[in-house]
mmCIF file of C-alpha atoms and ligand atoms in Angstrom:
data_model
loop_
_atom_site.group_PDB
_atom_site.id
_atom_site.type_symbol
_atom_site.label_atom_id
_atom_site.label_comp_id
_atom_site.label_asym_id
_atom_site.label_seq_id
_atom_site.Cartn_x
_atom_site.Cartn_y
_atom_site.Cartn_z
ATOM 1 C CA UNK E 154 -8.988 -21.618 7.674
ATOM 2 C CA UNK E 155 -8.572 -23.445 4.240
ATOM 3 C CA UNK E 156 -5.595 -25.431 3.654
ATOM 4 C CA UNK E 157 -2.669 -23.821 2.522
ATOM 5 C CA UNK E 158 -1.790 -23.937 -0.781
ATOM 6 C CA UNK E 159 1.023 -24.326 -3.425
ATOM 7 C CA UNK E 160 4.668 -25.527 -1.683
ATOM 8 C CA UNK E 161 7.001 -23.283 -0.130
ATOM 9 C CA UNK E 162 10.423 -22.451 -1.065
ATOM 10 C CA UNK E 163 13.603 -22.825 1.595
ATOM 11 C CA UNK E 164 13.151 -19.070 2.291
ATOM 12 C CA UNK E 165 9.628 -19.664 3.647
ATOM 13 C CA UNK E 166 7.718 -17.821 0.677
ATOM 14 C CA UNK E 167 4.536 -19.555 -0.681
ATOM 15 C CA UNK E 168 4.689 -20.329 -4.763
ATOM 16 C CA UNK E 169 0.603 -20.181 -5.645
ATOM 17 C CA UNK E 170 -0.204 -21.973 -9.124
ATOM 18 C CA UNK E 171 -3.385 -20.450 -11.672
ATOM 19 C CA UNK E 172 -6.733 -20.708 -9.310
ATOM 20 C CA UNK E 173 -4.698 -18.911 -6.725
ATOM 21 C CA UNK E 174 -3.840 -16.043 -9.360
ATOM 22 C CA UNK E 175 -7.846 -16.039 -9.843
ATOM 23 C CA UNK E 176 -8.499 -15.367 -6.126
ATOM 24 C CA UNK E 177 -5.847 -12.552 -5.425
ATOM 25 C CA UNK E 178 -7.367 -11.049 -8.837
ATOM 26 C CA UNK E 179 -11.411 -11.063 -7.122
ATOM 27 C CA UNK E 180 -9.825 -9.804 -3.482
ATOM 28 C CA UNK E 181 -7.720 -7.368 -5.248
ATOM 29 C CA UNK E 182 -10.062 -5.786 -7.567
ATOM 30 C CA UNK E 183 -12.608 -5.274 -4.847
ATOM 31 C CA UNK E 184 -9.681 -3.160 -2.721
ATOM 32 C CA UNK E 185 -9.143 -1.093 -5.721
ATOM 33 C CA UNK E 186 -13.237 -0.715 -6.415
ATOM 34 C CA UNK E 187 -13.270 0.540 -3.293
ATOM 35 C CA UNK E 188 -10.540 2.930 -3.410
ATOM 36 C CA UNK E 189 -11.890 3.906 -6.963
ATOM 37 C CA UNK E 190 -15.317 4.622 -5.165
ATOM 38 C CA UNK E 191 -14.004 6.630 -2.221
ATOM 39 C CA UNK E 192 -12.549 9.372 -4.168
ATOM 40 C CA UNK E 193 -15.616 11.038 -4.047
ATOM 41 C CA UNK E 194 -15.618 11.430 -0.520
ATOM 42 C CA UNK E 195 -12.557 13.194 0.415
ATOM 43 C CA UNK E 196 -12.957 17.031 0.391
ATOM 44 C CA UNK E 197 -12.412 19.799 3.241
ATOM 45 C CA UNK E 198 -14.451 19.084 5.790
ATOM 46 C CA UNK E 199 -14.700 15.742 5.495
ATOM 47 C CA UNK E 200 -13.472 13.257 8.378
ATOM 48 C CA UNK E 201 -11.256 10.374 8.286
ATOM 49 C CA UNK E 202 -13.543 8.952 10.466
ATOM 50 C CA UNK E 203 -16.614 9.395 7.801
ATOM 51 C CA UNK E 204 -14.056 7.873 4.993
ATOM 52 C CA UNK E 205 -13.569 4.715 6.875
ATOM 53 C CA UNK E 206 -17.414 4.394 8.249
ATOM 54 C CA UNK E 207 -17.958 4.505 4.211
ATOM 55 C CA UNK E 208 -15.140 2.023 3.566
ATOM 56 C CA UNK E 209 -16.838 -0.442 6.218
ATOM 57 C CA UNK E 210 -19.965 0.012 4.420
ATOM 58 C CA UNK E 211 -18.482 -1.116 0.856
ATOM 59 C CA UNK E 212 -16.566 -4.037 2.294
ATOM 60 C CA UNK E 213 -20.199 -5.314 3.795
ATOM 61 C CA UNK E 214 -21.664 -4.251 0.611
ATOM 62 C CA UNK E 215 -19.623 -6.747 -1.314
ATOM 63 C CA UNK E 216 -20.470 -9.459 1.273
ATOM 64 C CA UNK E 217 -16.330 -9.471 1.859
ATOM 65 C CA UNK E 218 -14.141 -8.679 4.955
ATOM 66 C CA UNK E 219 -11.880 -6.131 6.658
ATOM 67 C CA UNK E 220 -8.726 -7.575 6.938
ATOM 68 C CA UNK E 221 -7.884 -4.605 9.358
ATOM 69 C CA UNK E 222 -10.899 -4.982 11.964
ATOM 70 C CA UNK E 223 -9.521 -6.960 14.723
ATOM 71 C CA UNK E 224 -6.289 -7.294 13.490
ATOM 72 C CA UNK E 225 -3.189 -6.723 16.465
ATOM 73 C CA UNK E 226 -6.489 -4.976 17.957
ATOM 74 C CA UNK E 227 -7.297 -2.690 15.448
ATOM 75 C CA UNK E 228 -10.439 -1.205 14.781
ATOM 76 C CA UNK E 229 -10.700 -0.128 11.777
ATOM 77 C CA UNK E 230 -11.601 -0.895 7.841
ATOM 78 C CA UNK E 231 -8.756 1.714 6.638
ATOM 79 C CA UNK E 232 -5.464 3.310 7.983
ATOM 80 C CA UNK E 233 -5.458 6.943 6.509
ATOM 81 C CA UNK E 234 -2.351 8.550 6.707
ATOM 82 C CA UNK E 235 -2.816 12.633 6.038
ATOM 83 C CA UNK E 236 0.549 14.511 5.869
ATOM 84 C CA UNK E 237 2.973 13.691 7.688
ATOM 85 C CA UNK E 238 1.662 10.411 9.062
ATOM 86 C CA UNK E 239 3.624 7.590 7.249
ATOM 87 C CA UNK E 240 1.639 4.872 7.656
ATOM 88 C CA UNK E 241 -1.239 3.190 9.831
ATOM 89 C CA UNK E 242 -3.168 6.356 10.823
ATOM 90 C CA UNK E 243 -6.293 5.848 12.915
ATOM 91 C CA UNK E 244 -9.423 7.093 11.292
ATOM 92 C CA UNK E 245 -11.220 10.019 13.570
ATOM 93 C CA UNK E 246 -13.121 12.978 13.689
ATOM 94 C CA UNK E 247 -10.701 15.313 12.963
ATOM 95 C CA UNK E 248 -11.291 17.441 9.661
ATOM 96 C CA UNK E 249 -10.072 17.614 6.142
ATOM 97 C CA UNK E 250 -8.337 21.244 5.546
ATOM 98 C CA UNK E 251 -7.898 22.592 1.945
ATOM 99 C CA UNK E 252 -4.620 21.161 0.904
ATOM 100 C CA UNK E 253 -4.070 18.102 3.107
ATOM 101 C CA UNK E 254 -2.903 14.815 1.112
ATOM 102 C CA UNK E 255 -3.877 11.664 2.705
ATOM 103 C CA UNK E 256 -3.188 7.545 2.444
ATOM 104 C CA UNK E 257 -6.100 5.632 1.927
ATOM 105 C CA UNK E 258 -4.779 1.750 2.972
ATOM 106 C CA UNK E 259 -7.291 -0.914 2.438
ATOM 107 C CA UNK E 260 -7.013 -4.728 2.841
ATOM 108 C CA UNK E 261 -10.263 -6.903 2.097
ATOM 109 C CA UNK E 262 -10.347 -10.600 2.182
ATOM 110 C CA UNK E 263 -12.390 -12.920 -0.541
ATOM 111 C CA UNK E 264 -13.192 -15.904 -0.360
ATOM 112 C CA UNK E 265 -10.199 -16.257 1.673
ATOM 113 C CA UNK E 266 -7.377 -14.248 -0.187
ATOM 114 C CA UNK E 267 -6.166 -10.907 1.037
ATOM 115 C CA UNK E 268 -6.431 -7.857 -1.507
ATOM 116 C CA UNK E 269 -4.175 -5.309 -0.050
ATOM 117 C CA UNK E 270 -3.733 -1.583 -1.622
ATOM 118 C CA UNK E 271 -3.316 2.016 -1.009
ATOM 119 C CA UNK E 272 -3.606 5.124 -3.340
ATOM 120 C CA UNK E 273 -3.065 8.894 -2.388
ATOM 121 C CA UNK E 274 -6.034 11.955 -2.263
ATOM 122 C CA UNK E 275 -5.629 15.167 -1.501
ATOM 123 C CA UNK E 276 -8.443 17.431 -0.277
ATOM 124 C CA UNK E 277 -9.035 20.940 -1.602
ATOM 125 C CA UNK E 278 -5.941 21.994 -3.809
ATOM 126 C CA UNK E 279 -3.072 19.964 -4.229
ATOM 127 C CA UNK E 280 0.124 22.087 -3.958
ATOM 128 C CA UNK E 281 3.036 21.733 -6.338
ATOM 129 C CA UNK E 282 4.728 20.145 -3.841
ATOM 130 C CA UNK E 283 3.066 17.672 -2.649
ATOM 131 C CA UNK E 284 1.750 16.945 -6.272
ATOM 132 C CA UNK E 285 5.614 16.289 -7.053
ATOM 133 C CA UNK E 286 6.104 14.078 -3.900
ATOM 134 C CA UNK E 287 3.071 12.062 -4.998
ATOM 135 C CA UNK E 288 4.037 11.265 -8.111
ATOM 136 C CA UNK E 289 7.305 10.402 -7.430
ATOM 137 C CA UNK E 290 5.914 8.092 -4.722
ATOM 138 C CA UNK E 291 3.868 6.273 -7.471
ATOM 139 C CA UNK E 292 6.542 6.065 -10.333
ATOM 140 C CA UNK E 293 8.619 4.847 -7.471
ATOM 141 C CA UNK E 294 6.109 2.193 -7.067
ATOM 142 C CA UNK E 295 5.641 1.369 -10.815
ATOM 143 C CA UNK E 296 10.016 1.000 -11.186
ATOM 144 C CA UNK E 297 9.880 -1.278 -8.095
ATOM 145 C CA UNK E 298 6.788 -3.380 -9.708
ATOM 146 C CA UNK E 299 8.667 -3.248 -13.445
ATOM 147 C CA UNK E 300 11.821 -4.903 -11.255
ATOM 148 C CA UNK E 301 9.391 -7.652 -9.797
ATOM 149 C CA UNK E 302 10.811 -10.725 -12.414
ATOM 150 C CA UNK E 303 11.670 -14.084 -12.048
ATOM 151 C CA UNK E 304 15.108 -14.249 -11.847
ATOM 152 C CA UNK E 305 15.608 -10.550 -10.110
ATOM 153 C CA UNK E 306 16.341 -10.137 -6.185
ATOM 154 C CA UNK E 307 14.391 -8.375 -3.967
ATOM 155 C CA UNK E 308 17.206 -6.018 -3.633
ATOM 156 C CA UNK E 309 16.782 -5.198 -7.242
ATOM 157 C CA UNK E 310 12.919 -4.134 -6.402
ATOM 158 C CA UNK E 311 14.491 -2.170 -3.238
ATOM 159 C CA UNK E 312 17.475 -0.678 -5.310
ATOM 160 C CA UNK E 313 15.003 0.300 -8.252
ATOM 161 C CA UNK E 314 12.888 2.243 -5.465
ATOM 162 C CA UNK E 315 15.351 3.969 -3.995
ATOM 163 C CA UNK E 316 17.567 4.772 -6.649
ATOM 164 C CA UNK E 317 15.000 6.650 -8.592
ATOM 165 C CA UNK E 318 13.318 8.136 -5.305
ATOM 166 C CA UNK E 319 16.716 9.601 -3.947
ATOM 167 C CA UNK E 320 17.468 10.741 -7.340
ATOM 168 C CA UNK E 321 14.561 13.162 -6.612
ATOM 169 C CA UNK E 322 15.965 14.484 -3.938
ATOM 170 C CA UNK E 323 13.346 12.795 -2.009
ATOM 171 C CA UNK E 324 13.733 9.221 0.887
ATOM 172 C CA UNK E 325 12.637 6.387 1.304
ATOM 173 C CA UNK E 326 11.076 5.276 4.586
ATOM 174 C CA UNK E 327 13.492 2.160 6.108
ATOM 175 C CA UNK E 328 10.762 1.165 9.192
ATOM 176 C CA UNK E 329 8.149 0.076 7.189
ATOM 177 C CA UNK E 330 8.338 -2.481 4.372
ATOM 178 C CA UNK E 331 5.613 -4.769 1.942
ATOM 179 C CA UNK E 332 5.028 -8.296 2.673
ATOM 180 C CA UNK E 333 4.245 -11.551 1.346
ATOM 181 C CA UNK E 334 0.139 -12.633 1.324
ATOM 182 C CA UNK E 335 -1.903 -14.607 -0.173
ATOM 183 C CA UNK E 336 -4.356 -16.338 2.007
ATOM 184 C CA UNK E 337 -2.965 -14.562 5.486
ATOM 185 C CA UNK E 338 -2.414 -10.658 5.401
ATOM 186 C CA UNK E 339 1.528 -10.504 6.664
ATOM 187 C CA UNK E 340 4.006 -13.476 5.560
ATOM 188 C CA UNK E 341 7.102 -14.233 4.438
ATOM 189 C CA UNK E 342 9.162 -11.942 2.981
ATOM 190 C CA UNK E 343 10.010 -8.477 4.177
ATOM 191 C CA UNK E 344 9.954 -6.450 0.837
ATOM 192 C CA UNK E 345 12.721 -3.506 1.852
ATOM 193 C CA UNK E 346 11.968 -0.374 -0.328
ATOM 194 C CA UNK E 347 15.646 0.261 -0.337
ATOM 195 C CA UNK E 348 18.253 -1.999 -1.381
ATOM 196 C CA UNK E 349 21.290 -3.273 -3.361
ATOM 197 C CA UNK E 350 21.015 -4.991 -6.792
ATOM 198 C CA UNK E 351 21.483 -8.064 -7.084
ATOM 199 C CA UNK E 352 21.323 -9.116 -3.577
ATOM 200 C CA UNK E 353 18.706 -11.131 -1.509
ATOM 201 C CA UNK E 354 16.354 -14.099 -2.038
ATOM 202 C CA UNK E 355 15.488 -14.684 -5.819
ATOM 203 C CA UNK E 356 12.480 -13.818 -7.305
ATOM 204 C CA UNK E 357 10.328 -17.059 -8.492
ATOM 205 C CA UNK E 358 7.070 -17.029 -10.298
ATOM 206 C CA UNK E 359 4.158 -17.924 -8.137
ATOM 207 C CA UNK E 360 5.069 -15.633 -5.477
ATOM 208 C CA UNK E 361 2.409 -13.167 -4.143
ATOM 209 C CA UNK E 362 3.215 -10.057 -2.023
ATOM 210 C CA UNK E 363 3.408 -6.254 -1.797
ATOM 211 C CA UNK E 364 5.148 -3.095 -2.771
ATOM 212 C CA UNK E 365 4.076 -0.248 -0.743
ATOM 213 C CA UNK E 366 7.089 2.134 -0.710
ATOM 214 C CA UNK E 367 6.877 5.490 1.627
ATOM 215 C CA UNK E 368 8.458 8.567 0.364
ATOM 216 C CA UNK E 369 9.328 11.695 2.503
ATOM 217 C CA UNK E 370 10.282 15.266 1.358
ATOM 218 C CA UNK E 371 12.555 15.244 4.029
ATOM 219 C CA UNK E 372 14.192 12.806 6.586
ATOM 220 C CA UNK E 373 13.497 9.342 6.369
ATOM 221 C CA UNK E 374 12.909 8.748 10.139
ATOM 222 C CA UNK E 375 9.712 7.839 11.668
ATOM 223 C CA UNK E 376 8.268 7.353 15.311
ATOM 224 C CA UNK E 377 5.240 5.621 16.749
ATOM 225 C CA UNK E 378 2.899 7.799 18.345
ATOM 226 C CA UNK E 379 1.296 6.798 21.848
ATOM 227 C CA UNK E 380 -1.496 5.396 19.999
ATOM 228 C CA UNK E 381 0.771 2.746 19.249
ATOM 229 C CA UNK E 382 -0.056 2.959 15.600
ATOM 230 C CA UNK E 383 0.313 6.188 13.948
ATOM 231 C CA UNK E 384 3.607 6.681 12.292
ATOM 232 C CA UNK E 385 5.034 10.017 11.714
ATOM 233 C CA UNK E 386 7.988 11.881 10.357
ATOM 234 C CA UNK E 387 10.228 12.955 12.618
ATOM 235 C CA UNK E 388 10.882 15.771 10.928
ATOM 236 C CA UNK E 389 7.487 16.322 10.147
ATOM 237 C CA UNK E 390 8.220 16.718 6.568
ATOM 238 C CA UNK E 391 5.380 15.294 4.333
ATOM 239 C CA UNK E 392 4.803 11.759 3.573
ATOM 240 C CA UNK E 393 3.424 9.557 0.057
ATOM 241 C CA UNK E 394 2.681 6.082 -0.137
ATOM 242 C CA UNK E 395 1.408 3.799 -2.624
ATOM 243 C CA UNK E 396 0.371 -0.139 -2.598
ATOM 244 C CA UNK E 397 -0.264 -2.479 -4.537
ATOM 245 C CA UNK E 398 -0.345 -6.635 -3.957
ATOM 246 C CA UNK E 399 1.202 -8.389 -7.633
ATOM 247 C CA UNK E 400 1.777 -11.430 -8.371
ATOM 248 C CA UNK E 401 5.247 -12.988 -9.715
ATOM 249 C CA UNK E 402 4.730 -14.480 -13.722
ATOM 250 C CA UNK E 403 6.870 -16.079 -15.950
ATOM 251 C CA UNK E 404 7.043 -12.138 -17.753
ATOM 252 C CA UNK E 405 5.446 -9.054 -16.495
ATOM 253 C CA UNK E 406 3.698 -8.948 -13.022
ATOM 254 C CA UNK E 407 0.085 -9.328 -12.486
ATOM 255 C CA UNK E 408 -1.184 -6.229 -10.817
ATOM 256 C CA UNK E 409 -4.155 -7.377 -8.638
ATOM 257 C CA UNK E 410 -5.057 -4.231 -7.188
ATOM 258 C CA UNK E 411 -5.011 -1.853 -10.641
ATOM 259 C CA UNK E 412 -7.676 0.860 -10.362
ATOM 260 C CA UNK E 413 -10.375 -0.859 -12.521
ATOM 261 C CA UNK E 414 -10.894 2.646 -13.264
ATOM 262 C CA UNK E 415 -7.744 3.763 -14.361
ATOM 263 C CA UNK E 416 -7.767 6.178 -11.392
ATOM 264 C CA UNK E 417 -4.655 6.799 -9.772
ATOM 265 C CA UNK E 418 -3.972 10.502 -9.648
ATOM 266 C CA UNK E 419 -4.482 12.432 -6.512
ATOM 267 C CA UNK E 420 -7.416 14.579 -8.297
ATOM 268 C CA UNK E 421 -8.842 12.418 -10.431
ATOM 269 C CA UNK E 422 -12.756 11.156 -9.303
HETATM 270 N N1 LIG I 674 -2.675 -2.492 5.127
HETATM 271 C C1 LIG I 674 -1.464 -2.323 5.891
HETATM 272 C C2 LIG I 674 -0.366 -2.941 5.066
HETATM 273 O O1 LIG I 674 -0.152 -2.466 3.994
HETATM 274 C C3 LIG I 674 -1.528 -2.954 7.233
HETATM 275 C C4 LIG I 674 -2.451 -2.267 8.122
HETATM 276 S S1 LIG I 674 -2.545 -3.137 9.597
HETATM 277 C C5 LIG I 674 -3.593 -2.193 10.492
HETATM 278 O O2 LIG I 674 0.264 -3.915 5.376
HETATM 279 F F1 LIG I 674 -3.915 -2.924 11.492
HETATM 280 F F2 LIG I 674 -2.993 -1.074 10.816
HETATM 281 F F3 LIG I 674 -4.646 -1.896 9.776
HETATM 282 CO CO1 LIG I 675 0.490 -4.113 2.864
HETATM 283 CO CO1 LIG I 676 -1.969 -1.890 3.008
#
């Protein structure tokens, strides 16, 4: 491993200066290339299993890394998460049926920095309501990324999430939260998708790390399946989630996993 970089701040978080900006950009375009690419490759039918083989593929392609293979014993280059799976869903041969939405999570590593990001695809139709859940997973996203400012608290990026989420009738998963990154996959801090304004450490520029809020129809309680990965609903209710890794400026965030594509949407590609 490199050196570390930049200083870090009494709450443990790493402030990165310009180069370091340039590398999350490469890692982080790369994760969203290869989300951009996939699209084409969820339909009925399809495996998860297939997906990730494919997703292995592009990360080699690129002569970059898998952040996820061999990481806490993992095996994978993807979680996908169809339905009610939350989060961390183990690629496998079971099938794609008209109608499913899925979480395609992908975390490369370039030249040493982490690129970390997750979009939602549906396969077949995409039913009103899911297409309502997704969305408001993604503007829920976008509010908490608008909040991400020097001078704001996390709590205002976890208050703007929830706020608007809960407003839609809809909740936020508590279990599962973003994290800081840079040049190691998980640090310093916990970004909570829920929150109160105006509370928690404050935001500095320099800072790199992850929103990746997780939005349920229904209850917000998960569990752990025996795999020991797989989250699910407990209710079973369906569940959205979209990622992306930013980094803090002096105005606007830096958005290094934007779909160089434009692709977003569920049904687009
Ligand atoms: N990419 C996930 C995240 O957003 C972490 C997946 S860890 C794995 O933090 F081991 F499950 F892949
Ligand atoms: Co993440
Ligand atoms: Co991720």
């Amino acid at each position: 491993m490199d050196e570390p970089k930049g200083r870090l701040t009494k709450d443990g978080i790493r402030i990165y200066g310009e180069a370091d900006f340039a590398g999350m950009h490469v890692a982080g375009k790369l994760a969203a290339q290869i989300l951009d690419e996939i699209a084409q490759h969820v339909f009925v039918g399809q495996t998860t299993g297939e997906i990730d083989r494919l997703i292995t593929q592009m990360v080699d392609d690129a002569g970059a890394k898998s952040a996820t293979i061999g990481y806490r014993g993992y095996q994978h280059a993807s979680c996908i998460s169809v339905n009610h799976v939350v989060c961390h869903g183990i690629p496998g041969d079971k099938k794609l049926k008209d109608g499913d939405i899925l979480n395609i999570d992908v975390t490369v590593i370039v030249d040493g920095w982490f690129g970390d990001t997750s979009r939602m695809y549906v396969a077949g139709n995409l039913s009103r309501k899911s297409e309502r859940l997704i969305e408001v997973t993604h503007d829920a996203l976008m509010y908490g990324i608008e909040a991400a400012r020097p001078g704001n608290t996390f709590g205002d990026i976890g208050h703007a999430i929830q706020s608007y989420v809960e407003g839609q009738r809809m909740s936020v998963v508590r279990d599962f939260c973003g994290h800081g990154l840079g040049r190691v996959f998980h640090a310093p801090p916990n970004v909570l998708h829920y929150g109160r304004a105006g509370t928690g450490v404050v935001l500095e520029e320099g800072m790199f790390f992850t929103i990746e809020p997780m939005v349920n129809l229904g209850r917000p309680e998960t569990k752990v399946l025996a795999d020991d990965w797989t989250a699910v609903t407990r209710d079973k209710s369906l569940s959205a989630q979209f990622e992306h890794s930013i980094g803090v400026t002096s105005g606007a965030p830096e958005i290094f996993t934007l779909s160089p594509a434009g692709k977003f949407h569920p049904t687009y590609g």
